[in-house]
Structures are given as structure tokens and as C-alpha cells.
XYZ file of C-alpha atoms in Angstrom:
636
model
C -4.092 28.475 -6.591
C -0.913 30.526 -6.669
C 0.700 31.551 -9.950
C 3.939 29.780 -9.009
C 2.066 26.519 -8.452
C 0.293 26.782 -11.806
C 3.611 27.509 -13.547
C 5.234 24.494 -11.899
C 2.356 22.233 -12.960
C 2.481 23.477 -16.558
C 6.266 23.039 -16.694
C 5.944 19.522 -15.346
C 3.192 18.819 -17.877
C 5.415 19.879 -20.793
C 8.163 17.558 -19.580
C 5.701 14.672 -19.318
C 4.262 15.227 -22.784
C 7.689 15.416 -24.337
C 8.610 12.149 -22.647
C 5.411 10.541 -23.887
C 6.668 10.661 -27.468
C 9.752 8.583 -26.741
C 9.009 4.998 -27.707
C 12.398 3.442 -27.004
C 11.897 0.579 -24.620
C 14.646 0.359 -21.971
C 16.097 -3.099 -21.566
C 15.112 -4.370 -25.068
C 18.087 -4.312 -27.406
C 17.574 -3.943 -31.173
C 18.377 -6.949 -33.348
C 20.940 -6.574 -36.114
C 20.375 -8.588 -39.283
C 22.673 -9.247 -42.241
C 21.866 -10.179 -45.807
C 20.745 -13.775 -45.982
C 19.665 -14.108 -42.337
C 16.511 -16.198 -42.043
C 13.430 -14.291 -40.865
C 10.343 -16.066 -39.562
C 6.932 -14.473 -39.253
C 4.990 -15.345 -36.116
C 1.211 -15.448 -36.060
C -0.983 -14.019 -33.303
C -4.698 -14.143 -32.575
C -7.567 -13.445 -34.925
C -9.368 -10.365 -33.616
C -12.589 -8.533 -34.396
C -14.070 -5.295 -33.115
C -17.557 -6.672 -33.800
C -17.355 -9.640 -31.432
C -14.458 -8.768 -29.058
C -13.705 -12.522 -29.016
C -10.155 -13.383 -30.126
C -9.364 -16.774 -31.657
C -6.212 -18.749 -32.178
C -4.731 -18.291 -35.687
C -4.964 -22.022 -36.387
C -8.643 -22.076 -35.421
C -9.094 -21.511 -39.165
C -7.640 -23.974 -41.639
C -4.497 -22.055 -42.503
C -1.143 -23.564 -43.467
C 0.469 -25.221 -40.457
C 4.172 -25.898 -39.862
C 5.157 -29.469 -38.992
C 5.516 -28.511 -35.340
C 3.608 -25.610 -33.798
C 5.729 -23.808 -31.192
C 4.099 -21.402 -28.749
C 6.168 -18.348 -27.826
C 6.674 -17.672 -24.138
C 4.035 -15.152 -23.091
C 3.804 -12.961 -20.021
C 0.740 -12.717 -17.795
C -0.584 -9.637 -19.603
C -0.449 -11.310 -23.026
C -2.414 -14.321 -21.764
C -5.059 -12.064 -20.193
C -5.337 -10.108 -23.473
C -5.919 -13.317 -25.429
C -2.624 -13.194 -27.356
C -1.490 -16.570 -28.696
C 1.858 -16.154 -30.489
C 2.979 -19.154 -32.573
C 5.323 -19.946 -35.442
C 4.164 -20.071 -39.063
C 5.152 -21.327 -42.500
C 6.073 -17.834 -43.683
C 9.896 -17.602 -43.810
C 12.311 -15.664 -46.004
C 15.822 -14.239 -46.035
C 16.884 -10.720 -45.073
C 17.169 -8.263 -48.008
C 16.537 -11.149 -50.440
C 13.325 -10.486 -52.299
C 11.083 -13.519 -52.347
C 9.035 -14.084 -55.497
C 5.566 -15.548 -55.452
C 6.060 -18.600 -53.235
C 3.505 -21.292 -52.467
C 3.022 -21.962 -48.759
C 0.648 -24.928 -48.966
C -2.626 -26.191 -50.353
C -5.583 -27.036 -48.133
C -8.939 -28.620 -48.903
C -11.859 -26.985 -47.148
C -14.350 -29.321 -45.545
C -17.828 -28.221 -44.476
C -16.740 -27.167 -40.969
C -13.638 -25.203 -42.011
C -15.592 -23.420 -44.774
C -18.276 -22.543 -42.223
C -15.607 -21.165 -39.844
C -14.079 -19.027 -42.606
C -17.489 -17.628 -43.570
C -18.361 -16.775 -39.960
C -15.056 -14.979 -39.445
C -15.499 -13.034 -42.685
C -19.018 -12.007 -41.606
C -17.656 -10.787 -38.261
C -14.796 -8.889 -39.987
C -11.997 -10.778 -38.272
C -8.434 -9.647 -38.862
C -5.255 -11.714 -38.887
C -2.414 -10.467 -36.687
C 1.182 -11.329 -37.504
C 4.502 -10.286 -35.965
C 7.997 -9.815 -37.393
C 10.815 -8.795 -35.034
C 8.185 -7.679 -32.480
C 6.478 -5.406 -35.041
C 2.793 -6.087 -35.812
C 1.805 -6.375 -39.449
C -0.161 -3.413 -40.787
C -2.146 -2.542 -43.908
C -1.478 0.893 -45.382
C -4.594 2.978 -46.014
C -5.117 6.386 -47.577
C -6.878 8.935 -45.383
C -10.570 9.465 -46.154
C -10.150 13.240 -46.161
C -8.016 12.991 -49.297
C -4.778 14.182 -47.702
C -1.443 12.742 -48.782
C -0.636 11.238 -45.379
C -1.398 7.582 -44.806
C -2.730 5.616 -41.874
C -2.362 1.997 -40.865
C -4.841 -0.685 -39.978
C -3.599 -3.338 -37.591
C -3.690 -6.757 -39.219
C -5.415 -7.761 -42.451
C -8.897 -9.139 -43.023
C -9.513 -12.868 -43.281
C -11.536 -12.233 -46.420
C -14.503 -10.380 -47.844
C -18.018 -10.781 -49.226
C -19.085 -9.592 -52.628
C -20.592 -10.256 -56.049
C -18.347 -11.576 -58.820
C -18.824 -11.919 -62.568
C -22.344 -10.546 -62.536
C -23.575 -12.963 -59.893
C -26.523 -11.664 -57.915
C -25.689 -13.836 -54.919
C -23.021 -12.597 -52.522
C -20.164 -15.036 -52.092
C -17.302 -15.357 -49.632
C -13.697 -14.913 -50.727
C -10.517 -15.564 -48.730
C -7.323 -13.486 -48.745
C -4.928 -16.303 -49.597
C -2.033 -14.344 -51.140
C 0.000 -12.002 -48.951
C 2.426 -9.437 -50.344
C 4.771 -8.507 -47.493
C 6.941 -5.402 -47.514
C 9.711 -5.135 -44.929
C 11.330 -1.751 -44.273
C 14.841 -1.744 -42.856
C 17.346 0.852 -41.683
C 20.906 0.128 -42.768
C 23.983 0.933 -40.718
C 26.645 2.136 -43.216
C 29.508 1.299 -40.856
C 28.689 -2.306 -39.935
C 26.606 -3.176 -43.040
C 23.951 -4.583 -40.706
C 20.266 -3.716 -40.887
C 17.423 -3.321 -38.431
C 13.774 -3.918 -39.263
C 11.715 -0.723 -38.890
C 8.479 -1.550 -40.715
C 6.268 -4.506 -41.605
C 3.409 -4.066 -44.089
C 1.182 -6.414 -46.041
C -1.180 -6.202 -48.996
C -3.706 -9.070 -48.854
C -5.152 -10.484 -52.083
C -7.658 -13.139 -53.015
C -6.360 -15.202 -55.941
C -7.784 -18.427 -57.341
C -4.422 -20.003 -58.130
C -4.167 -22.231 -61.194
C -1.856 -25.199 -61.608
C -1.465 -28.151 -63.988
C -0.399 -30.918 -61.668
C 0.045 -30.526 -57.928
C 3.297 -31.659 -56.341
C 3.556 -31.148 -52.565
C 7.367 -31.246 -52.708
C 7.665 -28.725 -55.532
C 4.362 -26.877 -55.991
C 4.099 -24.816 -59.175
C 1.225 -22.455 -59.954
C 0.687 -20.798 -63.301
C -0.758 -17.646 -61.726
C 2.693 -16.715 -60.382
C 5.610 -15.498 -62.493
C 8.901 -16.057 -60.668
C 10.799 -13.885 -63.124
C 8.776 -10.761 -62.429
C 8.348 -11.699 -58.736
C 4.669 -10.920 -58.828
C 1.300 -12.260 -59.830
C 0.632 -12.481 -63.560
C -1.447 -9.560 -64.757
C -5.034 -10.517 -65.372
C -5.164 -13.277 -62.760
C -7.812 -11.459 -60.799
C -10.245 -14.298 -60.152
C -10.716 -14.330 -56.360
C -10.574 -17.490 -54.283
C -14.055 -18.512 -53.217
C -14.731 -20.143 -49.842
C -16.882 -23.234 -50.043
C -16.882 -26.838 -48.926
C -14.638 -29.005 -51.120
C -12.660 -26.058 -52.506
C -8.880 -26.465 -52.746
C -7.206 -23.251 -51.560
C -3.576 -22.481 -52.374
C -1.889 -20.073 -49.955
C 1.012 -18.038 -51.294
C 3.127 -15.009 -50.462
C 5.859 -12.740 -51.738
C 8.277 -10.439 -49.943
C 9.899 -7.158 -50.942
C 12.369 -5.025 -48.986
C 12.707 -1.264 -48.851
C 15.449 0.751 -47.211
C 14.121 3.422 -44.840
C 15.466 6.508 -43.092
C 13.451 5.667 -39.962
C 15.703 4.630 -37.103
C 15.022 1.634 -34.903
C 14.173 3.740 -31.831
C 11.397 5.495 -33.789
C 9.987 2.526 -35.676
C 6.787 2.446 -33.609
C 5.964 6.077 -34.432
C 4.258 5.102 -37.681
C 2.008 2.636 -35.881
C 1.220 4.933 -32.975
C 0.816 8.416 -34.440
C -2.752 7.819 -35.578
C -4.557 10.066 -33.113
C -4.764 13.819 -33.304
C -2.719 15.488 -30.576
C -4.849 18.629 -30.950
C -7.813 16.702 -29.526
C -5.689 15.688 -26.549
C -4.683 19.305 -26.016
C -8.343 20.263 -26.137
C -8.973 17.612 -23.469
C -6.250 19.117 -21.255
C -7.513 22.683 -21.716
C -11.092 21.584 -21.022
C -9.985 19.864 -17.825
C -7.834 22.817 -16.741
C -10.795 25.175 -17.099
C -12.816 22.976 -14.743
C -9.940 22.896 -12.254
C -9.450 26.662 -12.365
C -13.187 27.203 -11.828
C -13.219 24.882 -8.835
C -9.969 26.349 -7.500
C -11.556 29.792 -7.584
C -14.529 28.536 -5.580
C -12.297 26.803 -3.043
C -10.107 29.896 -2.739
C -13.166 32.058 -2.165
C -14.442 29.703 0.545
C -11.074 29.254 2.233
C -9.833 32.856 2.077
C -13.050 34.833 2.537
C -15.832 32.825 4.112
C -13.775 30.434 6.223
C -11.312 33.006 7.522
C -14.226 35.298 8.394
C -16.038 32.431 10.138
C -12.965 31.425 12.126
C -12.262 35.025 13.128
C -15.846 35.482 14.328
C -15.926 32.183 16.191
C -12.642 32.911 17.968
C -13.777 36.302 19.293
C -14.759 36.539 22.943
C -18.483 35.929 23.063
C -21.134 36.259 25.706
C -23.168 33.255 26.678
C -26.164 34.577 24.759
C -24.099 35.058 21.590
C -22.685 31.561 21.889
C -26.185 30.129 22.012
C -27.191 31.981 18.865
C -24.265 30.816 16.732
C -25.093 28.973 13.535
C -23.177 27.342 10.730
C -20.496 24.689 10.675
C -19.164 25.422 14.185
C -22.530 24.461 15.647
C -22.004 20.751 14.792
C -18.495 20.517 16.280
C -19.714 18.010 18.868
C -21.006 15.580 16.202
C -18.814 16.098 13.171
C -16.334 13.368 14.184
C -18.965 10.871 15.291
C -18.278 7.466 13.691
C -20.546 6.866 10.660
C -22.929 3.987 10.091
C -21.100 0.931 8.665
C -17.756 2.455 9.586
C -16.008 -0.889 8.974
C -17.262 -0.969 5.366
C -16.051 2.598 4.835
C -12.600 1.581 6.137
C -12.527 -1.334 3.692
C -13.427 0.855 0.709
C -10.956 3.594 1.639
C -8.176 1.027 2.101
C -8.976 -0.534 -1.272
C -9.037 2.916 -2.875
C -5.534 3.645 -1.583
C -4.418 0.313 -3.046
C -5.863 1.244 -6.464
C -4.348 4.720 -6.244
C -0.884 3.300 -5.508
C -1.178 0.831 -8.369
C -2.369 3.516 -10.822
C 0.298 6.047 -9.860
C 3.245 3.634 -10.096
C 1.920 2.119 -13.343
C 1.742 5.562 -14.951
C 5.256 6.411 -13.801
C 6.571 3.183 -15.373
C 4.621 3.973 -18.554
C 6.118 7.477 -18.718
C 9.610 6.016 -18.412
C 8.910 3.811 -21.435
C 8.791 0.437 -19.700
C 5.143 -0.141 -20.626
C 5.097 1.136 -24.199
C 3.077 -0.894 -26.761
C 6.277 -2.577 -27.962
C 6.365 -4.387 -24.620
C 3.326 -6.495 -25.450
C 1.258 -7.304 -22.360
C 3.570 -5.271 -20.115
C 0.883 -2.814 -19.001
C -1.533 -5.539 -17.880
C 1.228 -7.501 -16.127
C 2.430 -4.407 -14.269
C -1.093 -3.540 -13.112
C -1.753 -7.032 -11.726
C 1.587 -7.304 -9.911
C 1.442 -3.767 -8.523
C -2.105 -4.371 -7.292
C -0.870 -7.429 -5.415
C 2.064 -5.655 -3.779
C 0.013 -2.574 -2.882
C -2.042 -4.747 -0.552
C 0.146 -3.548 2.324
C -1.153 0.010 1.780
C -4.757 -1.218 1.824
C -4.268 -3.031 5.136
C -2.434 -0.133 6.753
C -4.950 2.534 5.696
C -7.989 0.461 6.607
C -6.564 -0.385 10.033
C -5.686 3.231 10.858
C -9.224 4.406 10.070
C -10.802 1.461 11.880
C -8.801 2.211 15.020
C -9.810 5.885 14.807
C -13.450 4.744 14.772
C -12.677 2.690 17.915
C -13.352 -0.612 16.176
C -12.494 -3.815 18.021
C -12.842 -6.633 15.453
C -9.669 -5.807 13.554
C -9.233 -9.323 12.099
C -12.687 -9.239 10.494
C -11.958 -5.769 9.105
C -8.658 -7.004 7.653
C -10.333 -10.025 6.032
C -12.941 -7.757 4.424
C -10.169 -5.531 3.058
C -8.294 -8.519 1.646
C -11.257 -10.307 0.064
C -14.195 -7.975 -0.607
C -13.163 -5.893 -3.628
C -10.938 -8.497 -5.366
C -13.572 -11.156 -4.617
C -16.279 -9.178 -6.438
C -13.957 -8.553 -9.389
C -12.826 -12.178 -9.535
C -16.439 -13.420 -9.475
C -17.422 -11.184 -12.426
C -14.206 -12.093 -14.267
C -14.795 -15.815 -13.713
C -18.362 -15.658 -15.117
C -17.146 -13.716 -18.173
C -14.305 -16.198 -18.643
C -16.790 -19.093 -18.664
C -18.759 -17.326 -21.414
C -15.573 -16.796 -23.453
C -14.573 -20.430 -22.915
C -18.009 -21.504 -24.140
C -17.327 -19.633 -27.411
C -14.003 -21.564 -27.825
C -12.170 -18.247 -27.914
C -8.455 -17.871 -27.201
C -9.448 -14.957 -24.973
C -10.476 -17.462 -22.284
C -7.882 -17.425 -19.522
C -6.405 -20.950 -19.144
C -6.818 -22.856 -15.888
C -3.089 -22.515 -15.139
C -3.202 -18.736 -15.436
C -6.378 -18.568 -13.349
C -4.643 -20.649 -10.679
C -1.623 -18.317 -10.839
C -3.907 -15.299 -10.266
C -5.468 -16.996 -7.236
C -1.976 -17.789 -5.896
C -0.943 -14.141 -6.305
C -4.088 -13.087 -4.462
C -3.937 -15.571 -1.582
C -0.170 -16.009 -1.465
C 1.014 -12.388 -1.684
C -1.835 -9.866 -1.544
C -3.685 -11.303 1.489
C -0.547 -11.690 3.667
C 0.543 -8.153 2.742
C -2.887 -6.802 3.746
C -2.461 -8.474 7.142
C 1.073 -7.071 7.492
C -0.182 -3.571 6.666
C -3.105 -3.992 9.070
C -0.757 -5.092 11.869
C 1.466 -2.061 11.293
C -1.581 0.229 11.215
C -2.968 -1.074 14.504
C 0.396 -0.673 16.211
C 0.272 3.052 15.506
C -1.539 5.273 18.042
C -5.113 6.167 17.079
C -5.728 9.402 15.172
C -6.951 12.004 17.662
C -9.953 14.177 16.795
C -9.377 17.940 17.079
C -12.639 18.338 19.054
C -14.546 16.113 21.452
C -17.680 14.257 20.368
C -20.905 14.676 22.346
C -22.519 11.593 23.832
C -25.986 12.453 22.501
C -26.304 13.035 18.719
C -27.603 16.415 17.619
C -30.789 16.542 15.582
C -30.241 17.581 11.973
C -32.624 20.329 10.770
C -34.760 19.915 7.659
C -32.541 20.342 4.579
C -33.304 22.300 1.438
C -34.012 20.192 -1.663
C -30.638 21.010 -3.223
C -28.823 19.815 -0.074
C -30.498 16.426 -0.036
C -27.913 13.590 -0.164
C -28.993 12.092 -3.499
C -29.003 15.411 -5.362
C -25.676 16.684 -3.995
C -23.992 13.308 -4.581
C -25.119 13.151 -8.224
C -24.105 16.774 -8.827
C -20.685 16.134 -7.315
C -19.782 13.467 -9.873
C -20.412 15.588 -12.968
C -17.286 17.768 -12.834
C -14.731 14.970 -12.196
C -16.231 13.041 -15.112
C -16.234 16.191 -17.246
C -12.511 16.580 -16.599
C -11.679 13.168 -18.072
C -14.398 12.209 -20.539
C -12.489 13.315 -23.679
C -9.454 11.233 -22.745
C -11.852 8.446 -21.820
C -12.902 8.245 -25.468
C -9.325 7.408 -26.525
C -8.977 4.843 -23.743
C -12.191 3.058 -24.755
C -11.099 3.169 -28.388
C -7.767 1.540 -27.557
C -9.508 -1.180 -25.520
C -12.446 -2.028 -27.792
C -11.265 -1.017 -31.291
C -7.808 -2.644 -31.121
C -5.899 0.631 -31.204
C -2.628 1.344 -29.416
C -2.749 3.779 -26.509
C 0.612 5.431 -25.998
C 0.251 9.086 -24.906
C 0.808 8.416 -21.224
C 1.976 12.000 -20.678
C -1.498 13.312 -21.486
C -3.032 10.557 -19.394
C -0.882 11.431 -16.388
C -1.851 15.103 -16.591
C -5.538 14.175 -16.845
C -5.078 11.890 -13.838
C -3.601 14.744 -11.776
C -6.473 16.995 -12.880
C -8.920 14.262 -11.846
C -7.368 14.148 -8.368
C -7.610 17.919 -7.967
C -11.177 18.048 -9.303
C -12.409 15.255 -7.019
C -10.763 16.894 -4.003
C -12.065 20.384 -4.711
C -15.668 19.514 -5.557
C -15.891 17.335 -2.438
C -14.504 20.120 -0.218
C -16.953 22.673 -1.645
C -20.008 20.457 -1.166
C -18.800 19.297 2.253
C -18.517 22.932 3.394
C -22.065 23.679 2.227
C -23.293 20.543 3.992
C -21.659 21.481 7.320
C -23.001 25.037 7.051
C -26.495 23.571 6.798
C -25.775 21.741 10.098
C -25.666 18.257 8.535
C -22.704 16.409 10.073
C -23.112 13.085 8.199
C -20.214 13.830 5.889
C -18.186 10.600 6.050
C -20.058 8.510 3.495
C -21.329 11.510 1.527
C -17.787 12.723 0.859
C -16.925 9.260 -0.498
C -20.039 8.982 -2.631
C -19.833 12.567 -3.947
C -16.579 11.992 -5.827
C -17.339 8.304 -6.423
C -20.578 9.127 -8.269
C -18.435 10.105 -11.271
C -18.214 6.338 -11.909
C -21.969 6.349 -12.635
C -21.412 8.871 -15.442
C -18.475 6.813 -16.698
C -20.725 3.763 -17.011
C -23.498 5.794 -18.700
C -20.895 7.111 -21.157
C -19.809 3.527 -21.863
C -23.454 2.711 -22.724
C -23.504 5.699 -25.111
C -20.179 4.564 -26.611
C -21.532 1.034 -27.111
C -24.508 2.179 -29.186
C -22.725 4.918 -31.171
C -19.197 3.633 -31.845
C -19.300 -0.166 -31.692
C -21.002 -2.631 -34.034
C -21.399 -5.471 -31.541
C -24.429 -7.621 -32.338
C -23.820 -10.919 -30.510
C -25.292 -11.373 -27.031
C -22.113 -12.837 -25.545
C -20.023 -9.948 -26.887
C -22.453 -7.429 -25.384
C -22.327 -9.205 -22.014
C -18.511 -9.141 -22.156
C -18.464 -5.427 -22.933
C -20.777 -4.427 -20.105
C -19.192 -6.931 -17.724
C -15.733 -5.432 -18.196
C -17.125 -1.887 -18.097
C -18.786 -2.697 -14.750
C -15.362 -3.785 -13.455
C -13.739 -0.576 -14.752
C -16.537 1.652 -13.388
C -16.493 -0.076 -9.998
C -12.713 0.409 -9.731
C -13.101 4.040 -10.771
C -15.762 4.493 -8.077
C -13.472 3.158 -5.365
C -10.541 5.297 -6.565
C -12.376 8.623 -6.905
C -14.403 8.022 -3.747
C -11.217 7.565 -1.741
C -9.743 10.773 -3.156
C -12.877 12.718 -2.201
C -12.962 11.151 1.256
C -9.382 12.078 2.122
C -9.781 15.610 0.773
C -12.853 16.118 2.957
C -11.175 14.394 5.915
C -8.234 16.807 5.727
C -10.542 19.816 5.250
C -12.819 19.032 8.208
C -9.914 18.360 10.573
C -8.226 21.563 9.417
C -11.177 23.897 10.013
C -12.210 22.415 13.377
C -8.659 22.556 14.683
C -8.578 26.285 13.837
C -11.415 27.394 16.112
C -11.614 27.606 19.877
C -14.144 25.202 21.304
C -15.196 25.718 24.921
């Protein structure tokens, strides 16, 4: 790789990384509030990293408003299991709210059982104020002065109280909210830039209960806080009367509205990401050196020798990759299936590339809840035209005749497998009464997108591809296949394919850790600049390792390179899945069978998609390489 090319890539990388730290979301205007404006907290799902099964907030017996209003949600939010609803928690802007009673509920046997189960599974309550998620401030474990945030607060906790040997369950029924705001000195308006909570478990005391004017003796309205010494926690048990309360304080902040998500997002160490980039770049430079050596020394020498005037005897004694020129472009076994997979891979590549570009521009930042998932689904649908076109072009090159069957396979095979797995997992989630189950209406909408937009676009792309003239091979193919000599053990298909997937996986596995953490540990993923660079490195690595192994294969007079080039790069998906197994047993605390099935079911979907993507990259790199070298030699 030339120095100028490396410099250009590094310069582009710096621009991308700098853009990745801009969290302003284009098209979403900040809201200006004035003193006394009414603020309402919205509630979202209950989530747990131990079960991966979200639940509706009102699945537990919390205080309910008279009318529950569901917020309009996009496709991505529904698929993520978000259920955003109104709540009883209201207050006025920059007006501190003293200890206020929300309601009193009586726990029956079922609701107490639900609370205990959710406490055992470490469920967290998610709330939203002005599109900001509620967070709990935590001190770092290393003792440094900087703080971190946990998303949402725990439903409750287990513990011993007052010398009791038996562990009991306690509910966090008092919430101390703190709202940070940035004030505009010119207009006297304010914008919300932070939303924190401190959960407490308090066994509220009262003399007589009045629903219209509830008064508890454990709250002092003059001091706007709980009375000192009222530290008896609220136990969860059948028949218990639980009083829910809250207070609100406001704090002026220097943080501006455009940077308000920084506090929530800057929880990962950028140095680790830089290490990931450097690690990946070393792999790329190593492979680039090998490719350069093959292309500039060995290949040029081979081509020069092959193009020299030779006697008939010398021509008969030639060996190496030129010897298989009459078979190298022979159509592979199951050529139609290869066309389908390559077409699908181009569709995934188009979706991934455009999604990352939108993410870099800020349109898919975490503040646009569900935006990333929505963009991926819609882009997948509209990229169907690329799948049809690519598949048809290859199929025509292989002299296929059943183009309609090939188009139907392209339109239905890959999404059909994914939809079948997704449907089975959705039934399991529905059986657990989780809000993560996709509703029937949304499922029907996905099917309509598939059959109504994606399938027709695949047929349009296929029609356009078949109208184009067939791709001409640079050399003619012999009628009788050449016999392949016995291969050395290290050139056997299984060994070379498995070896080929190690380096592409090695280029991305560090960044993969952060991606899995964001998916399964409810963390925000936001450094799309790093991700885009790793994606480019993945493309280069897949292309280079496939070219190197393809060259060695042709030199050993094995011309069955079509499927092997696809599988060589695609085998990195096997290592991705094995890493997900390692991650499951070392980082997650999932114990329920259904949760484990969900994890591995979704990881199979991700690994399968990764296989199709990387396999297509390797195939096209090898396709270009083989056509290039055989068009450079004189064939009699």
C-alpha cells in the first residue's frame, strides 16, 4: 500500500473520529422551558441484564395515572421492547418539589410475587424526561474522583434488617429526582441537560390516610426532605400497604443542550478503542505486505515468464496458476445458490454502509431512540434492488436459464431464515408475557415491508441485471475438466477456510466486545467513527486474506475457487459465534433457559448475517483478482 494512500486513510479516520463525538441530532430542536412550566416524567420498560426480557412498567403494581397514554413509537423502539407511557410523576420547572406522595397501593399475593421476582432478577426501572433517560450517579470503583452513571434504578433489593437472619425483599418506593438545566441569560429560558435519581426504600408512616390529601409523618415539607432517622425500609409482602413518594430538586449547569448526552455516553475508555484500531491496522499492514509481495514480485515474474515466446516442449512443462486457465472460470457446483448468497451479501453491505454514514452524520445517535434499528430495517428493504441486480448478473455469467427461480431464492431465502428464527424467539418472549414480544401489528408491518417493497425491488433489480450483457471471461473454458492433483494437508479446503477467518475476526474482535456490551448490558453505543474505521479495516482484511489464499490455491493447480473464496472470508462468522459463547459464560449472568435461548438465537442471526457479508467481500476480491491475472497473460 502506498504511503499516500495510508496518509489519506489516516486523515479520513481522524475526521470520522472527531465527528463521532458530536451528539447533536439534526432535525430535533431543543425545548425551552420557563419557571413554572409543568414537566411530566414518562416511564419506559423494566429491563434486566440477567434475563434480557423487558417488561412494561405497569406490569408491577406501581402508581397509575387515571388514563394511561402510550407515546407514539417508531419501528425500532417496538422491536427493542420500549413501551413509553405517562406517569403520575409531575412537577414544575425550577420549582423544587418537597416530599410528595404519589399514591398508596396494597400488595396482593400476585403483585408481591412479581415484585420479588423482579428484585431477584435485578430489574431496573427506566424513566424519561425531555428525551433524557434517568440515571443513577455512581462513584468509580478505582477510587478516582470522576463519576459514572447507571441507566435506570433498581426495583428494589434483598437484605437482612434489624438483626433478622432471613433475607427479605425491599422496594425502592421513594425517588429523589435531580434535574440539571442550562439557563439562557438573554431569554431567561432554560433547557434540561441532566436527569438523575436517588432511589430509597422508606416505610412511610401516617396517622389517617386521605386519598385526596395524603399526609405522611416521615416527610417534612419545610425541609423538603425525609425526616432524619426514618430509615426503616419498605418490605415487600402480601397485604403490605406501600406508599410511593418523590421529591425534586433543580441545579443549574454549565453543560449546553447540544452536549447533554456526553455525560451518559462517555463511559467507555477511548484508549481501548484506539488499541483496537492499532491492532487492526497492524493486521492490515501485515496482509498488505504479503499481497504486495505476491503482486509485485511473484505475479509480475510469473506473468513475464508466461508471456515470453516458448517452445512447444516448454509450454507442456509449465506449472502453476497458468496451467488451470482452461478451468478457472468453469461454473461451480450450486452456482445458483452462490448467486443468491452473493446478492444477499451486497444487500447487507449496502445497508451497513449507508447506516454507518447516517450514524456518522448524527441522525442515528442514541438520543434518537430506536432510530438505528428503524434505519437498518428500512435500508435492508430498499437495498433489495442491489441483491436482485447482483444475483442476476452472476447467474447470467454462469449461463443459468431459470432466472425467475433464482430471483425468488434471492428474495426469500435469507430473510425467510431470519424471519423463521425471529418468529420462534418472539413466541418464546410472548410466552413470558414480556413487552419485548413484537405485537401482531408490527409483525404484519414487517411482512408487508418484505413482500410489498423488498420482493418487488429484488425482481426489478433482477430484470435490470438480466438485460445487461453477460460478463465475458478473459479466457476460454475447456469442455473437459482438468484433474486436480493431490493437495498438501495445509491446502485442503477445510484447513485453509478455517485459517482464512482468523485474521478478519482478529481485526474486529476488540470492537465486538463493545458492541455486545451495548446490546446485552443495556449500554449506549455511540462511537460510530471507530466502528466505521474498523468496518473499512474488515473489508480490506477480508479482501487481502482471500486473495493470498486464492493465489496459493491456484498455484497448487486447484481451480475450485468460487465457493472457497466465499467461505474463506465467511468463516470469520464461526469465530464471532464462538466468541459470543465465551462472552456469554464470562460476562453475562443469564440463568434462565428462555433468556439463554434468546441470546444464542439472536447471536445466530448476527453471525449468519456476518457470514453472508464477509463471504461476499472475499468472493468479489477473489473474483477481481482472478480476472485480473488471467487477462494479463497470453493464452494460445
